[in-house]
Amino acid sequence: WGFYRRRILHGERNFPPIIRWDAESYLDTLQLPSTIALAGWYVGNFVGSTWGSDYNEFIGRNFGGRTFQVCNTIVSPKYWGKGFGYQLFMERLYRAKEAGFTRLIGEFREGHSLSLVLRLGAKEIKALPNWENSGENYVRCELNLGKFERP
């Protein structure tokens, strides 16, 4: 965590202050047994990170089923539009499926991760205008992992 901490927290600047995660929130999530956390590198440069956990562990309630909660995907602005976010997202998706999860759920930012998850076949569950008073709109979506196979 020490090596990645500064890089990941720097990436949080891409989000409105009210929804940014702090180091303690990351550590709490990283300590959950089901957490999948990945960092991306390109030619020796940090590109971004992605992580998530079992929905039941993350929320702290048992809703049943094997649902993977997307916590965040951060890509450095220098690498936006180059497919790195897609690669990070897909690797996390494959690993979640390989760990036995059958669906993925999360809140996706309009114009960013939302377009990606919808292209993959996600179903919109609920619009979240001005999510968490962030001034930005998000959409809660669900994606069935059954059709995805690692190439």
Tab-separated table of C-alpha atoms in Angstrom:
chain	number	residue	atom	x	y	z
A	1	TRP	CA	0.000	0.000	0.000
A	2	GLY	CA	2.837	2.370	0.835
A	3	PHE	CA	4.185	2.324	-2.720
A	4	TYR	CA	0.763	2.949	-4.323
A	5	ARG	CA	-0.812	5.220	-1.710
A	6	ARG	CA	0.403	8.556	-3.072
A	7	ARG	CA	-0.372	7.639	-6.689
A	8	ILE	CA	-3.872	6.388	-5.954
A	9	LEU	CA	-4.811	9.278	-3.661
A	10	HIS	CA	-3.503	11.703	-6.293
A	11	GLY	CA	-5.947	10.088	-8.734
A	12	GLU	CA	-8.809	10.924	-6.404
A	13	ARG	CA	-8.417	14.545	-7.538
A	14	ASN	CA	-10.390	13.523	-10.642
A	15	PHE	CA	-13.497	13.345	-8.449
A	16	PRO	CA	-15.432	16.077	-6.611
A	17	PRO	CA	-14.075	16.502	-3.050
A	18	ILE	CA	-17.227	15.217	-1.353
A	19	ILE	CA	-16.915	11.734	-2.924
A	20	ARG	CA	-13.141	11.322	-2.790
A	21	TRP	CA	-11.865	8.392	-0.811
A	22	ASP	CA	-9.208	8.978	1.829
A	23	ALA	CA	-6.396	6.607	2.805
A	24	GLU	CA	-8.434	5.117	5.659
A	25	SER	CA	-11.330	4.232	3.337
A	26	TYR	CA	-8.913	2.502	0.989
A	27	LEU	CA	-7.302	0.560	3.805
A	28	ASP	CA	-10.683	-0.532	5.166
A	29	THR	CA	-11.668	-1.878	1.749
A	30	LEU	CA	-8.283	-3.412	0.981
A	31	GLN	CA	-8.516	-5.433	4.182
A	32	LEU	CA	-11.756	-7.161	3.165
A	33	PRO	CA	-10.995	-10.788	2.218
A	34	SER	CA	-12.774	-10.522	-1.150
A	35	THR	CA	-11.150	-7.303	-2.367
A	36	ILE	CA	-9.657	-7.302	-5.834
A	37	ALA	CA	-7.309	-4.356	-6.314
A	38	LEU	CA	-5.217	-3.724	-9.407
A	39	ALA	CA	-2.758	-1.067	-10.520
A	40	GLY	CA	-1.929	-0.366	-14.154
A	41	TRP	CA	1.475	0.597	-15.508
A	42	TYR	CA	2.608	1.618	-18.987
A	43	VAL	CA	6.276	2.065	-19.881
A	44	GLY	CA	7.148	2.523	-16.214
A	45	ASN	CA	4.392	5.083	-15.556
A	46	PHE	CA	1.425	4.624	-13.228
A	47	VAL	CA	-1.716	4.636	-15.369
A	48	GLY	CA	-4.419	4.039	-12.786
A	49	SER	CA	-6.066	1.623	-10.404
A	50	THR	CA	-9.277	-0.270	-9.901
A	51	TRP	CA	-10.766	-2.203	-7.005
A	52	GLY	CA	-13.881	-3.709	-5.588
A	53	SER	CA	-15.163	-6.241	-3.037
A	54	ASP	CA	-17.960	-8.640	-2.260
A	55	TYR	CA	-21.092	-6.497	-2.018
A	56	ASN	CA	-22.153	-8.148	1.245
A	57	GLU	CA	-18.781	-7.423	2.900
A	58	PHE	CA	-18.564	-3.896	1.505
A	59	ILE	CA	-22.061	-2.888	2.588
A	60	GLY	CA	-21.932	-4.891	5.805
A	61	ARG	CA	-25.245	-6.655	5.195
A	62	ASN	CA	-26.046	-10.001	3.653
A	63	PHE	CA	-28.147	-9.611	0.516
A	64	GLY	CA	-27.350	-13.115	-0.692
A	65	GLY	CA	-25.734	-14.137	-3.932
A	66	ARG	CA	-22.250	-13.479	-5.174
A	67	THR	CA	-22.302	-9.820	-6.165
A	68	PHE	CA	-19.117	-7.846	-6.718
A	69	GLN	CA	-19.274	-4.153	-5.717
A	70	VAL	CA	-17.210	-1.863	-7.934
A	71	CYS	CA	-15.575	0.643	-5.612
A	72	ASN	CA	-13.630	2.743	-8.083
A	73	THR	CA	-11.580	2.920	-11.232
A	74	ILE	CA	-9.136	5.782	-11.555
A	75	VAL	CA	-7.140	6.565	-14.690
A	76	SER	CA	-4.603	9.366	-14.831
A	77	PRO	CA	-5.860	12.132	-17.164
A	78	LYS	CA	-2.700	11.707	-19.249
A	79	TYR	CA	-4.021	8.258	-20.230
A	80	TRP	CA	-7.708	9.052	-20.752
A	81	GLY	CA	-9.170	7.867	-24.045
A	82	LYS	CA	-6.397	5.337	-24.686
A	83	GLY	CA	-8.148	2.173	-23.487
A	84	PHE	CA	-6.379	1.831	-20.137
A	85	GLY	CA	-9.589	2.240	-18.122
A	86	TYR	CA	-11.191	-0.475	-20.234
A	87	GLN	CA	-8.239	-2.811	-19.657
A	88	LEU	CA	-8.289	-2.225	-15.891
A	89	PHE	CA	-12.054	-2.666	-15.737
A	90	MET	CA	-11.983	-5.893	-17.767
A	91	GLU	CA	-9.164	-7.426	-15.746
A	92	ARG	CA	-11.089	-6.705	-12.550
A	93	LEU	CA	-14.235	-8.172	-14.137
A	94	TYR	CA	-12.419	-11.391	-15.173
A	95	ARG	CA	-10.884	-11.784	-11.728
A	96	ALA	CA	-14.251	-11.240	-10.043
A	97	LYS	CA	-15.816	-13.929	-12.229
A	98	GLU	CA	-12.887	-16.287	-11.580
A	99	ALA	CA	-13.421	-15.707	-7.834
A	100	GLY	CA	-17.002	-16.964	-8.179
A	101	PHE	CA	-18.965	-13.731	-8.479
A	102	THR	CA	-21.953	-13.889	-10.824
A	103	ARG	CA	-22.766	-10.200	-11.154
A	104	LEU	CA	-21.173	-6.813	-10.715
A	105	ILE	CA	-22.887	-3.748	-9.273
A	106	GLY	CA	-21.712	-0.175	-8.905
A	107	GLU	CA	-22.338	3.523	-9.305
A	108	PHE	CA	-20.982	4.764	-12.617
A	109	ARG	CA	-20.155	8.324	-13.572
A	110	GLU	CA	-22.066	9.756	-16.543
A	111	GLY	CA	-19.874	10.232	-19.582
A	112	HIS	CA	-17.036	8.202	-18.097
A	113	SER	CA	-17.346	4.697	-16.699
A	114	LEU	CA	-21.092	4.615	-17.415
A	115	SER	CA	-20.615	4.428	-21.178
A	116	LEU	CA	-18.124	1.597	-20.733
A	117	VAL	CA	-20.319	-0.548	-18.500
A	118	LEU	CA	-23.382	0.015	-20.703
A	119	ARG	CA	-21.419	-1.084	-23.807
A	120	LEU	CA	-20.641	-4.293	-21.921
A	121	GLY	CA	-24.360	-4.932	-21.446
A	122	ALA	CA	-25.047	-3.566	-17.970
A	123	LYS	CA	-28.588	-2.794	-16.901
A	124	GLU	CA	-29.355	0.610	-15.407
A	125	ILE	CA	-30.937	0.152	-11.987
A	126	LYS	CA	-31.308	3.690	-10.683
A	127	ALA	CA	-30.372	7.213	-11.753
A	128	LEU	CA	-28.451	9.086	-9.050
A	129	PRO	CA	-28.643	12.792	-9.905
A	130	ASN	CA	-26.187	14.921	-7.951
A	131	TRP	CA	-24.880	11.720	-6.334
A	132	GLU	CA	-23.765	12.250	-2.730
A	133	ASN	CA	-24.131	16.036	-3.365
A	134	SER	CA	-21.147	15.825	-5.708
A	135	GLY	CA	-22.674	17.974	-8.430
A	136	GLU	CA	-22.294	15.030	-10.813
A	137	ASN	CA	-24.760	12.448	-12.033
A	138	TYR	CA	-24.124	8.756	-11.585
A	139	VAL	CA	-26.165	5.682	-12.431
A	140	ARG	CA	-26.301	2.472	-10.397
A	141	CYS	CA	-25.899	-0.441	-12.783
A	142	GLU	CA	-25.781	-4.214	-12.662
A	143	LEU	CA	-23.797	-6.431	-15.020
A	144	ASN	CA	-24.238	-10.196	-15.326
A	145	LEU	CA	-20.770	-11.799	-15.475
A	146	GLY	CA	-21.955	-15.069	-17.021
A	147	LYS	CA	-21.119	-14.199	-20.631
A	148	PHE	CA	-17.587	-12.967	-20.003
A	149	GLU	CA	-14.657	-15.248	-20.715
A	150	ARG	CA	-11.023	-14.285	-20.536
A	151	PRO	CA	-9.563	-14.142	-24.090
